[in-house]
Coordinates of C-alpha atoms in Angstrom, one line a residue:
X27 CA 105.5 151.6 113.3
X28 CA 107.9 153.3 115.7
X29 CA 110.3 156.8 114.9
X30 CA 113.3 155.1 112.0
X31 CA 112.1 151.6 112.1
X32 CA 112.5 150.6 108.3
X33 CA 109.3 148.5 106.9
X34 CA 109.4 146.5 103.7
X35 CA 106.6 144.1 102.0
X36 CA 107.9 140.2 101.4
X37 CA 107.2 138.1 99.3
X38 CA 106.4 135.1 100.6
X39 CA 106.7 132.7 98.3
X40 CA 110.5 133.9 96.6
X41 CA 111.0 136.2 99.6
X42 CA 111.8 139.1 96.9
X43 CA 111.6 142.1 98.5
X44 CA 109.5 145.9 97.5
X45 CA 109.9 149.4 99.4
X46 CA 106.0 149.4 98.4
X47 CA 103.4 147.2 98.0
X48 CA 101.6 145.3 95.0
X49 CA 98.7 142.8 94.8
X50 CA 101.3 139.9 93.6
X51 CA 105.2 139.4 92.9
X52 CA 107.3 140.9 90.7
X53 CA 109.9 138.7 90.5
X54 CA 107.8 135.0 91.1
X55 CA 104.5 136.2 89.7
X56 CA 102.9 135.0 92.1
X57 CA 99.4 135.9 92.5
X58 CA 99.2 136.4 96.4
X59 CA 99.9 140.4 97.9
X60 CA 102.8 141.1 99.3
X61 CA 103.0 140.9 103.1
X62 CA 104.9 143.8 105.1
X63 CA 107.3 143.5 107.8
X64 CA 110.6 145.6 109.1
X65 CA 113.3 145.5 107.6
X66 CA 116.5 143.5 109.7
X67 CA 118.7 146.1 112.1
X68 CA 121.4 143.2 112.3
X69 CA 124.1 144.6 110.8
X70 CA 124.3 143.4 106.7
X71 CA 126.8 140.3 105.9
X72 CA 127.6 138.0 103.3
X73 CA 126.4 134.3 102.7
X74 CA 129.8 133.7 103.7
X75 CA 133.0 134.8 104.6
X76 CA 134.0 137.7 101.7
X77 CA 137.6 136.7 100.5
X78 CA 140.7 138.7 99.3
X79 CA 141.9 140.3 96.2
X80 CA 141.0 138.0 92.4
X81 CA 142.4 135.4 92.5
X82 CA 142.9 133.6 88.2
X83 CA 141.4 130.8 88.4
X84 CA 143.8 127.7 87.7
X85 CA 146.0 129.1 91.1
X86 CA 143.2 128.2 93.5
X87 CA 144.0 125.6 95.4
X88 CA 141.2 122.2 96.5
X89 CA 141.5 121.1 99.9
X90 CA 141.1 117.0 99.0
X91 CA 138.6 116.6 101.8
X92 CA 136.9 113.1 102.0
X93 CA 133.1 113.0 102.3
X94 CA 131.8 111.4 104.9
X95 CA 130.4 108.1 103.8
X96 CA 125.7 107.7 104.7
X97 CA 125.4 104.4 106.0
X98 CA 122.4 104.4 103.0
X99 CA 124.8 103.6 100.0
X100 CA 121.4 104.7 97.2
X101 CA 121.5 108.0 99.7
X102 CA 125.3 108.9 99.0
X103 CA 124.9 107.5 95.1
X104 CA 122.0 110.8 95.4
X105 CA 124.7 113.2 97.2
X106 CA 127.4 112.1 95.1
X107 CA 129.3 109.8 97.3
X108 CA 128.8 111.5 100.3
X109 CA 128.0 113.9 102.7
X110 CA 130.9 117.4 101.8
X111 CA 132.3 118.8 104.7
X112 CA 131.5 122.3 105.3
X113 CA 128.1 121.8 102.6
X114 CA 124.4 122.7 103.6
X115 CA 121.9 120.6 102.1
X116 CA 118.3 120.6 103.1
X117 CA 115.2 118.3 103.0
X118 CA 112.0 118.0 102.0
X119 CA 108.7 116.3 102.2
X120 CA 105.2 115.4 102.9
X121 CA 104.7 115.5 106.5
X122 CA 104.9 112.2 107.5
X123 CA 106.9 110.6 104.9
X124 CA 110.1 110.1 107.0
X125 CA 112.3 112.6 107.0
X126 CA 112.8 112.5 111.0
X127 CA 113.3 108.8 110.7
X128 CA 116.2 109.2 107.8
X129 CA 117.4 112.6 109.2
X130 CA 118.3 109.8 112.8
X131 CA 119.7 106.7 111.4
X132 CA 122.3 109.1 109.6
X133 CA 122.8 111.1 113.0
X134 CA 123.5 107.4 114.3
X135 CA 125.9 106.5 111.5
X136 CA 127.7 109.2 111.8
X137 CA 127.6 109.3 115.8
X138 CA 129.9 106.9 115.9
X139 CA 132.5 109.4 114.1
X140 CA 132.1 112.1 116.9
X141 CA 129.5 114.4 118.5
X142 CA 126.6 114.4 116.2
X143 CA 123.9 117.7 117.3
X144 CA 119.9 117.7 116.6
X145 CA 118.1 120.1 117.3
X146 CA 114.6 118.8 116.9
X147 CA 112.3 122.3 117.4
X148 CA 109.2 120.6 116.4
X149 CA 109.5 117.3 119.0
X150 CA 110.4 117.1 121.9
X151 CA 113.9 115.2 123.4
X152 CA 110.4 112.0 125.1
X153 CA 109.6 112.1 121.4
X154 CA 112.9 111.5 119.4
X155 CA 114.2 109.3 122.1
X156 CA 110.8 107.5 121.0
X157 CA 111.3 106.9 117.7
X158 CA 115.0 106.1 118.3
X159 CA 114.0 103.2 120.3
X160 CA 111.5 102.1 117.8
X161 CA 114.3 101.7 115.2
X162 CA 116.7 100.2 117.2
X163 CA 119.3 103.3 117.8
X164 CA 120.6 103.8 121.0
X165 CA 121.1 107.3 120.6
X166 CA 124.7 107.2 121.9
X167 CA 126.9 110.4 120.5
X168 CA 123.8 111.8 119.6
X169 CA 123.0 115.6 121.6
X170 CA 119.7 116.9 121.6
X171 CA 118.5 120.7 121.5
X172 CA 115.1 122.1 122.2
X173 CA 115.9 125.8 122.2
X174 CA 115.5 127.4 118.2
X175 CA 116.7 130.9 119.0
X176 CA 119.4 131.1 116.0
X177 CA 121.0 133.7 118.4
X178 CA 122.9 131.4 121.3
X179 CA 123.2 128.0 118.9
X180 CA 126.6 129.0 118.3
X181 CA 128.0 129.2 121.7
X182 CA 126.2 125.8 122.6
X183 CA 127.9 124.2 119.8
X184 CA 131.1 125.1 120.5
X185 CA 131.1 122.9 123.8
X186 CA 130.8 119.8 121.5
X187 CA 132.8 120.7 118.5
X188 CA 129.9 118.4 116.7
X189 CA 130.7 116.1 113.3
X190 CA 126.8 116.9 111.9
X191 CA 124.6 119.2 112.7
X192 CA 120.4 118.5 111.8
X193 CA 118.0 120.6 111.9
X194 CA 114.7 120.0 112.3
X195 CA 112.9 122.1 111.3
X196 CA 114.3 125.2 109.5
X197 CA 110.8 127.5 110.1
X198 CA 111.2 126.5 113.3
X199 CA 114.2 129.0 113.7
X200 CA 114.6 132.8 114.8
X201 CA 116.7 135.9 115.8
X202 CA 115.9 138.6 118.2
X203 CA 117.3 140.7 115.7
X204 CA 115.0 140.3 112.6
X205 CA 111.4 140.6 113.1
X206 CA 108.6 138.7 112.4
X207 CA 107.3 135.2 113.9
X208 CA 109.3 131.8 112.9
X209 CA 108.9 131.0 109.5
X210 CA 108.4 134.1 108.4
X211 CA 110.3 135.5 105.5
X212 CA 113.2 137.6 106.8
X213 CA 113.5 134.8 109.4
X214 CA 114.1 132.2 107.3
X215 CA 116.7 133.9 105.2
X216 CA 118.5 135.2 108.3
X217 CA 118.9 131.9 111.5
X218 CA 120.0 130.1 107.1
X219 CA 122.1 133.2 106.8
X220 CA 123.9 132.2 110.2
X221 CA 123.7 128.5 110.1
X222 CA 125.6 129.1 106.5
X223 CA 128.1 130.7 107.7
X224 CA 129.1 128.1 111.0
X225 CA 129.4 125.3 109.1
X226 CA 130.9 126.5 106.2
X227 CA 133.3 128.2 108.8
X228 CA 133.9 125.1 110.7
X229 CA 133.8 122.7 107.6
X230 CA 130.4 120.6 108.8
X231 CA 127.5 119.4 107.5
X232 CA 124.0 120.8 107.4
X233 CA 120.9 119.0 107.7
X234 CA 117.8 121.3 107.0
X235 CA 114.5 119.7 107.1
X236 CA 111.7 121.4 105.0
X237 CA 108.2 122.0 104.9
X238 CA 106.5 121.8 101.6
X239 CA 103.1 123.6 100.9
X240 CA 100.2 121.8 99.5
X241 CA 101.0 121.7 96.1
X242 CA 104.1 119.5 96.9
X243 CA 106.9 123.0 96.8
X244 CA 109.5 123.4 99.3
X245 CA 108.1 126.8 102.0
X246 CA 109.6 129.9 102.1
X247 CA 111.1 132.5 100.2
X248 CA 113.0 131.1 97.2
X249 CA 115.8 132.5 98.3
X250 CA 116.1 129.6 101.0
X251 CA 117.3 127.2 97.6
X252 CA 119.6 129.7 96.5
X253 CA 121.5 130.0 100.1
X254 CA 121.9 126.0 100.7
X255 CA 124.6 123.5 98.5
X256 CA 122.0 120.2 98.1
X257 CA 118.3 120.3 97.9
X258 CA 116.9 116.7 98.2
X259 CA 113.0 115.4 98.0
X260 CA 111.8 112.6 100.0
X261 CA 108.4 111.3 97.9
X262 CA 106.4 108.7 97.8
X263 CA 102.7 108.3 99.1
X264 CA 102.3 108.1 103.2
X265 CA 100.2 104.7 102.7
X266 CA 103.0 102.4 100.8
X267 CA 105.8 101.3 102.0
X268 CA 108.7 103.0 98.9
X269 CA 110.1 105.8 99.1
X270 CA 112.0 108.2 96.7
X271 CA 115.0 110.4 97.4
X272 CA 115.7 113.3 94.5
X273 CA 118.0 115.5 94.2
X274 CA 116.3 119.1 92.8
X275 CA 119.5 120.2 93.4
X276 CA 123.0 119.4 94.1
X277 CA 126.2 121.5 93.5
X278 CA 128.6 118.6 94.7
X279 CA 126.9 115.9 92.1
X280 CA 124.8 114.7 89.8
X281 CA 120.9 115.3 90.2
X282 CA 120.0 112.8 87.6
X283 CA 120.1 110.1 90.1
X284 CA 117.3 109.3 92.8
X285 CA 117.7 106.8 95.8
X286 CA 115.1 103.4 95.8
X287 CA 113.9 103.0 99.8
X288 CA 111.7 101.1 102.0
X289 CA 110.0 102.4 104.9
X290 CA 110.2 99.1 107.3
X291 CA 109.7 99.2 111.1
X292 CA 113.2 100.4 111.8
X293 CA 113.3 102.5 109.3
X294 CA 114.6 103.2 105.6
X295 CA 116.3 100.5 103.9
X296 CA 117.7 100.9 100.2
X297 CA 116.5 98.1 97.7
X298 CA 118.0 96.1 96.0
X299 CA 116.4 95.3 92.8
X300 CA 114.0 98.3 92.4
X301 CA 112.5 96.9 89.3
X302 CA 111.5 93.7 90.6
X303 CA 109.6 95.0 94.1
X304 CA 107.7 97.5 91.8
X305 CA 106.6 94.5 89.6
X306 CA 105.4 92.7 92.4
X307 CA 102.3 91.3 92.5
X308 CA 101.5 92.6 88.5
X309 CA 98.0 92.8 87.5
X310 CA 97.2 90.7 84.2
X311 CA 93.9 92.3 83.4
X312 CA 92.8 95.3 80.6
X313 CA 94.3 98.4 81.6
X314 CA 97.8 97.1 82.7
X315 CA 101.1 98.0 80.7
X316 CA 104.4 98.2 81.2
X317 CA 107.2 100.5 80.4
X318 CA 110.9 100.5 81.0
X319 CA 111.3 104.2 82.1
X320 CA 115.3 106.2 83.5
X321 CA 114.6 107.3 87.0
X322 CA 117.1 109.1 87.2
X323 CA 120.1 107.9 85.5
X324 CA 118.9 104.1 85.9
X325 CA 116.7 102.0 84.2
X326 CA 113.3 100.7 86.1
X327 CA 111.1 98.6 85.1
X328 CA 106.9 100.6 86.0
X329 CA 103.5 99.5 85.6
X330 CA 100.9 102.1 84.2
X331 CA 97.2 101.0 84.8
X332 CA 94.3 102.3 83.1
X333 CA 90.5 103.3 83.9
X334 CA 87.9 104.0 81.4
X335 CA 84.4 104.5 82.1
X336 CA 81.4 105.8 80.2
X337 CA 80.4 108.9 81.6
X338 CA 77.4 110.8 81.1
X339 CA 78.4 114.0 81.7
X340 CA 79.5 116.5 78.6
X341 CA 83.2 116.7 79.8
X342 CA 84.4 113.3 80.4
X343 CA 87.5 114.0 83.2
X344 CA 90.8 113.0 83.2
X345 CA 92.9 111.6 85.9
X346 CA 96.4 111.2 86.7
X347 CA 98.3 109.6 89.7
X348 CA 102.1 110.1 89.4
X349 CA 101.6 110.8 85.5
X350 CA 101.1 114.4 84.1
X351 CA 97.5 115.1 83.7
X352 CA 98.9 117.7 80.7
X353 CA 100.1 115.2 79.1
X354 CA 97.9 112.8 79.7
X355 CA 95.3 114.9 77.6
X356 CA 98.0 115.2 74.8
X357 CA 97.8 111.3 74.6
X358 CA 93.8 110.7 74.2
X359 CA 93.2 113.9 71.7
X360 CA 95.7 111.6 69.8
X361 CA 94.4 108.4 70.1
X362 CA 90.9 110.0 69.1
X363 CA 92.1 112.4 66.4
X364 CA 94.9 110.5 65.0
X365 CA 94.6 106.7 65.7
X366 CA 90.5 107.2 65.7
X367 CA 89.7 105.6 68.7
X368 CA 86.6 107.0 70.2
X369 CA 87.0 107.9 73.8
X370 CA 85.0 111.3 73.9
X371 CA 82.7 109.1 76.2
X372 CA 84.8 107.8 78.5
X373 CA 86.3 109.0 82.0
X374 CA 89.7 108.3 81.9
X375 CA 91.8 107.7 84.8
X376 CA 95.4 106.7 84.9
X377 CA 97.9 106.0 87.7
X378 CA 101.3 104.5 87.9
X379 CA 102.0 101.8 90.7
X380 CA 104.1 102.2 93.3
X381 CA 103.6 106.0 94.2
X382 CA 106.3 106.8 91.7
X383 CA 106.1 110.2 89.9
X384 CA 107.2 109.2 86.3
X385 CA 108.0 112.8 84.4
X386 CA 109.9 110.7 81.2
X387 CA 108.1 110.8 77.2
X388 CA 109.2 106.8 77.1
X389 CA 105.8 106.6 79.5
X390 CA 103.9 107.8 76.3
X391 CA 103.7 104.5 74.5
X392 CA 102.4 102.5 77.3
X393 CA 99.7 105.3 78.3
X394 CA 97.9 105.4 75.3
X395 CA 98.1 101.3 74.8
X396 CA 96.8 100.7 78.4
X397 CA 93.9 103.6 77.9
X398 CA 93.1 101.2 74.2
X399 CA 93.1 97.9 76.2
X400 CA 91.0 99.2 79.1
X401 CA 88.2 100.8 76.2
X402 CA 89.0 97.2 74.2
X403 CA 88.9 95.2 77.7
X404 CA 91.5 93.4 76.8
X405 CA 94.5 92.4 78.0
X406 CA 97.7 93.2 76.1
X407 CA 100.9 91.0 75.8
X408 CA 102.6 90.1 79.7
X409 CA 106.0 89.2 78.6
X410 CA 106.1 92.1 76.3
X411 CA 107.3 96.3 77.1
X412 CA 106.3 99.1 75.5
X413 CA 108.5 102.6 75.2
X414 CA 108.1 105.3 72.7
X415 CA 107.1 109.2 73.0
X416 CA 104.2 110.0 70.7
X417 CA 103.8 112.8 69.0
X418 CA 100.6 114.8 68.4
X419 CA 101.4 113.9 64.9
X420 CA 100.6 110.2 66.3
X421 CA 104.0 109.4 65.6
X422 CA 106.6 107.4 67.6
X423 CA 109.9 109.6 68.5
X424 CA 112.6 107.3 70.1
X425 CA 114.1 107.1 73.2
X426 CA 117.6 107.8 74.0
X427 CA 119.3 104.9 76.5
X428 CA 116.9 102.3 74.5
X429 CA 119.9 99.0 75.3
X430 CA 120.1 99.7 78.9
X431 CA 116.3 99.7 78.8
X432 CA 115.7 96.6 77.1
X433 CA 118.5 95.3 78.8
X434 CA 116.9 95.3 82.3
X435 CA 113.7 94.1 80.3
X436 CA 115.4 91.1 79.4
X437 CA 117.1 90.5 82.9
X438 CA 113.6 90.6 84.2
X439 CA 111.9 87.9 82.0
X440 CA 110.5 89.6 79.1
X441 CA 110.9 88.0 75.7
X442 CA 109.5 91.2 73.0
X443 CA 108.8 94.4 73.3
X444 CA 106.9 97.6 70.8
X445 CA 109.2 100.5 70.6
X446 CA 109.5 103.3 67.0
X447 CA 112.0 102.5 64.7
X448 CA 115.6 102.6 64.6
X449 CA 115.5 100.8 68.3
X450 CA 115.4 97.7 66.8
X451 CA 119.6 97.5 66.9
X452 CA 119.9 98.0 70.5
X453 CA 118.3 94.9 71.6
X454 CA 119.4 92.1 74.0
X455 CA 119.5 88.8 72.3
X456 CA 116.6 86.9 72.7
X457 CA 114.4 89.6 72.6
X458 CA 111.5 90.2 69.9
X459 CA 111.5 93.8 68.8
X460 CA 108.5 95.3 66.8
X461 CA 109.9 98.5 65.6
X462 CA 106.6 101.2 64.7
X463 CA 105.9 104.6 63.2
X464 CA 102.6 105.3 64.2
X465 CA 100.9 105.1 67.4
X466 CA 97.6 103.1 64.9
X467 CA 100.4 100.9 64.2
X468 CA 101.2 100.3 67.6
X469 CA 97.2 99.8 68.9
X470 CA 96.7 97.1 65.4
X471 CA 99.6 95.1 66.6
X472 CA 98.9 95.2 70.4
X473 CA 95.2 94.6 70.1
X474 CA 94.5 93.4 66.7
X475 CA 90.6 93.3 66.0
X476 CA 89.6 89.7 66.5
X477 CA 86.9 87.9 64.4
X478 CA 83.9 88.1 66.0
X479 CA 82.9 85.3 68.6
X480 CA 80.6 82.8 67.4
X481 CA 79.4 82.7 71.1
X482 CA 78.3 86.7 71.6
X483 CA 75.9 86.0 68.5
X484 CA 74.3 83.5 69.8
X485 CA 73.8 85.2 73.1
X486 CA 72.5 88.0 71.1
X487 CA 70.1 85.0 69.2
X488 CA 69.2 84.1 72.9
X489 CA 68.2 87.5 73.7
X490 CA 66.4 88.6 71.0
X491 CA 64.5 84.7 70.8
X492 CA 62.5 85.7 74.4
X493 CA 62.2 89.5 74.4
X494 CA 60.8 90.7 71.3
X495 CA 61.4 94.6 73.1
X496 CA 64.7 93.5 72.5
X497 CA 64.5 92.6 69.6
X498 CA 62.9 96.1 68.1
X499 CA 65.5 98.3 70.0
X500 CA 68.1 96.2 68.4
X501 CA 66.8 97.0 64.9
X502 CA 65.5 100.0 65.7
X503 CA 69.7 101.6 66.7
X504 CA 70.3 99.3 63.6
X505 CA 69.1 101.5 61.3
X506 CA 70.0 104.2 62.7
X507 CA 73.5 102.5 62.3
X508 CA 73.0 101.8 58.9
X509 CA 71.6 105.5 57.6
X510 CA 73.9 107.5 59.5
X511 CA 77.1 105.5 59.3
X512 CA 79.5 106.8 62.0
X513 CA 78.7 110.1 62.2
X514 CA 76.3 109.2 64.9
X515 CA 73.9 106.1 65.4
X516 CA 72.4 107.3 68.8
X517 CA 69.7 105.9 70.2
X518 CA 67.8 108.5 71.6
X519 CA 64.4 109.0 73.2
X520 CA 62.6 112.1 74.3
X521 CA 60.8 112.3 77.2
X522 CA 57.4 110.7 76.6
X523 CA 59.6 107.3 76.4
X524 CA 62.2 107.6 78.8
X525 CA 59.7 106.3 81.8
X526 CA 58.3 103.4 79.3
X527 CA 62.4 102.8 77.8
X528 CA 64.5 103.3 80.4
X529 CA 64.2 100.6 82.8
X530 CA 64.3 98.0 79.5
X531 CA 67.3 99.4 78.3
X532 CA 69.1 99.4 81.0
X533 CA 68.5 95.7 81.4
X534 CA 70.2 95.4 77.7
X535 CA 73.1 97.5 78.4
X536 CA 75.8 94.6 79.4
X537 CA 74.9 92.2 76.4
X538 CA 73.7 94.9 73.8
X539 CA 73.8 98.6 73.9
X540 CA 76.5 101.4 76.4
X541 CA 75.7 104.9 77.4
X542 CA 76.5 107.2 74.7
X543 CA 75.3 110.0 76.4
X544 CA 73.2 111.3 78.7
X545 CA 71.5 115.2 79.3
X546 CA 68.4 116.8 81.3
X547 CA 66.2 115.7 78.1
X548 CA 67.7 112.7 77.1
X549 CA 70.0 109.0 77.3
X550 CA 71.1 108.1 74.4
X551 CA 72.8 104.6 73.5
X552 CA 74.8 103.0 70.3
X553 CA 75.8 99.3 70.1
X554 CA 78.1 97.9 71.0
X555 CA 78.7 95.7 68.3
X556 CA 76.7 96.4 65.1
X557 CA 78.2 93.1 63.7
X558 CA 77.4 90.8 65.4
X559 CA 74.1 92.4 66.1
X560 CA 73.4 92.7 62.4
X561 CA 74.3 88.5 61.8
X562 CA 72.1 87.8 64.9
X563 CA 69.4 89.5 63.7
X564 CA 69.9 88.0 60.3
X565 CA 69.6 84.1 62.1
X566 CA 66.7 85.0 63.6
X567 CA 65.2 85.9 60.2
X568 CA 65.4 89.7 60.9

């Protein structure tokens, strides 16, 4: 360490600074060691230009500068009406999700009002030009810069007097007055501070692109999100065309709005009817349920799919795509304990169709019924929507803005709804509403127990008449069922029986048995429908 140079230790997650080393960050609690880096030698300064004497809030004059509208009304909706002059926005998202495409479309629209400077730190000018040609953008009024040194950037920007500055990305910027490589905590913090002072001093909006970590969080120090005025997140699955733009932070508008966009060959475009778009090609197979949810401040109809499959593992899997896995586990536990629905031997996977990420508690009932529908292999009513929060005691709790949810459902042709009691007063005309109090009530109404099909009984009669070994196994399993009741009635085989019986049992798994448990020493089976087996044995004189 050179003489006189001061060093400190920084958290790479939140930017917390400490004069001594720790094995973890005391500010955010991340279990990662602090990183040593020299302190910046530049003179300390404020984020924004400091004011003078204290002023009374009532005397502060607000300049009525109009917002700058963007080409996509959905994006304006998220921003609260458009860009605010002098604002600093951070756009984050996974690689390939469409961040650079969106920014190039914004640059093309605002270039009609004045020069736009696009600082491309990750791509060459030729790559940006190829993208603009693919999007049908001529590029007039958009000036590209490739120099990522923040020390010379203000001088270059003065030549253009831009109406908008785009930086792609902030992790590529660096300054000679601070130690560390581009993307480090010190560099990101100092470069963002310089851009913030420049943009607010000249009332020019600045759009920054930020990387994300594997966990989906914005990469770099957490102080970066505190410095900017808005943090926008572009989400979606790269293999699908749907994109969602959310505002995680917005000093100039609400954080409840969501823009629904579609990626096309000519760039991002807004989706006029998101609910209809999300339900295109909806399956009516078992395990599918539709829930009217609030995504941001708008009602959207979302399809929830569930799949259950027998497992021999001691701990069945509970996987979720677009849904909180902890909430999924609590719903499964409620189905088992409160509704007495057997799921202990089933792997369960839940997916929200369209690449959406759902956090609305109103989806609980749809998730629970989709799981039950898949487990019973019976589809739900395709013209019914399901909404309601499921409590751990099995009760159904009401959700806000029920009337708006039901109106959106009726607009798309749904004729009935299952929801917690109390929401029936908000039902639109022509929709049949079923108020419910518990999850068991919902299961009984959505998936009522059907009388035993004579076809299935006759199929077992034919099986037993042509296969005496199957008849013997059925009698043994039925005897265990009658002796042990619902506590066990497993048909288990020890090691000396496995080799002789396993092949026969596998052939019977389809019409007669289902796997309950597998271990290293035995495989346990149970009857799929003891009542049908009993009727079939009675018909053949058992």
